[in-house]
GROMACS .gro file of C-alpha atoms in nm:
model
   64
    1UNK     CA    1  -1.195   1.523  -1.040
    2UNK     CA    2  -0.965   1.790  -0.849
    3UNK     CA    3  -0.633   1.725  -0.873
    4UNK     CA    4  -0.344   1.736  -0.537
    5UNK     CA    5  -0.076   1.653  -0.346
    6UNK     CA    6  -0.109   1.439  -0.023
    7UNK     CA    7   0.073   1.646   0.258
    8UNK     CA    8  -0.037   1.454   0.556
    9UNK     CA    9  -0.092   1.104   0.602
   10UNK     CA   10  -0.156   0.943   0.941
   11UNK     CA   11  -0.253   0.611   0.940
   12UNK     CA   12  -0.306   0.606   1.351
   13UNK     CA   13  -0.565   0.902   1.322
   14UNK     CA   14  -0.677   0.756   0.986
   15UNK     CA   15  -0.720   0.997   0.774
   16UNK     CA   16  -0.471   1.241   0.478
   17UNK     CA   17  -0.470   1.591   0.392
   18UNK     CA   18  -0.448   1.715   0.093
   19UNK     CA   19  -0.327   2.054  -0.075
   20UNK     CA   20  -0.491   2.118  -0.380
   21UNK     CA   21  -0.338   2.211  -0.705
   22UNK     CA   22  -0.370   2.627  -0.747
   23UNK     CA   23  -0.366   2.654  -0.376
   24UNK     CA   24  -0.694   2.692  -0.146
   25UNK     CA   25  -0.797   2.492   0.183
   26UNK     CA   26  -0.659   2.137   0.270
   27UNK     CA   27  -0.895   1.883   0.184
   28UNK     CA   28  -0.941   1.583   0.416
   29UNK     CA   29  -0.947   1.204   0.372
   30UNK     CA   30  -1.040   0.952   0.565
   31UNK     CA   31  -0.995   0.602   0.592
   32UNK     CA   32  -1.346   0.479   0.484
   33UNK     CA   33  -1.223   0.676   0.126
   34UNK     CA   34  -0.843   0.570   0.154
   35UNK     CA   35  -0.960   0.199   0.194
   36UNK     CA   36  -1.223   0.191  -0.047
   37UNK     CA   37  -0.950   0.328  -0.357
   38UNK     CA   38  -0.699   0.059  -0.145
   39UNK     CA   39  -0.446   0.348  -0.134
   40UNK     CA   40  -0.353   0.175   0.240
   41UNK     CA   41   0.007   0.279   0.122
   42UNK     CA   42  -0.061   0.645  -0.013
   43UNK     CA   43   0.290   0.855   0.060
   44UNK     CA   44   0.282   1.206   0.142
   45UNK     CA   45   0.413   1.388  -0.129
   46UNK     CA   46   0.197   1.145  -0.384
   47UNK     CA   47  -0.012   1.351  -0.625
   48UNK     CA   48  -0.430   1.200  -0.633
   49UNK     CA   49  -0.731   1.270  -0.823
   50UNK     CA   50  -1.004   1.345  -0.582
   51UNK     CA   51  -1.403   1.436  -0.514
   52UNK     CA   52  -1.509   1.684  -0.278
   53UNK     CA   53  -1.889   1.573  -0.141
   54UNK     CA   54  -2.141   1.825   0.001
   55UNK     CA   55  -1.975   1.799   0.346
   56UNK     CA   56  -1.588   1.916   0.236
   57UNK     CA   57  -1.433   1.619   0.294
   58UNK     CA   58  -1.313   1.428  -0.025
   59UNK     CA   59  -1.577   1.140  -0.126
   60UNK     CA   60  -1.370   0.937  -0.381
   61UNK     CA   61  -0.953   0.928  -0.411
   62UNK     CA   62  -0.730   0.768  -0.662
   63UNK     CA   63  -0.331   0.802  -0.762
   64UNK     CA   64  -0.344   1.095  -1.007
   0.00000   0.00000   0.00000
């Protein structure tokens, strides 16, 4: 799992961005993900564990 730091988090538009560690594109999660781990409370500045799938968008999330 890819490791980051949540720097969005918008529960009205349901979904989080993340920066990754080491720098690169912001990876997006949405709620289906953020439910499914029951991060409803995820912070921005809280550092996850995350999967990318085959469409960019991160697949599975956890607290790091």
């Amino acid at each position: 799992m890819a490791t980051g730091t949540v720097s969005v988090f918008n529960r009205d538009k349901l979904y989080a961005e993340i920066e990754p560690d080491g720098g690169g594109d912001l990876v997006t999660a949405f709620m289906q993900e953020i439910s499914a781990a029951r991060l409803h409370d995820l912070q921005v500045g809280e550092r996850v564990s995350y999967d990318v799938g085959s469409d960019g968008h991160v697949s599975r999330i956890s607290r790091a």
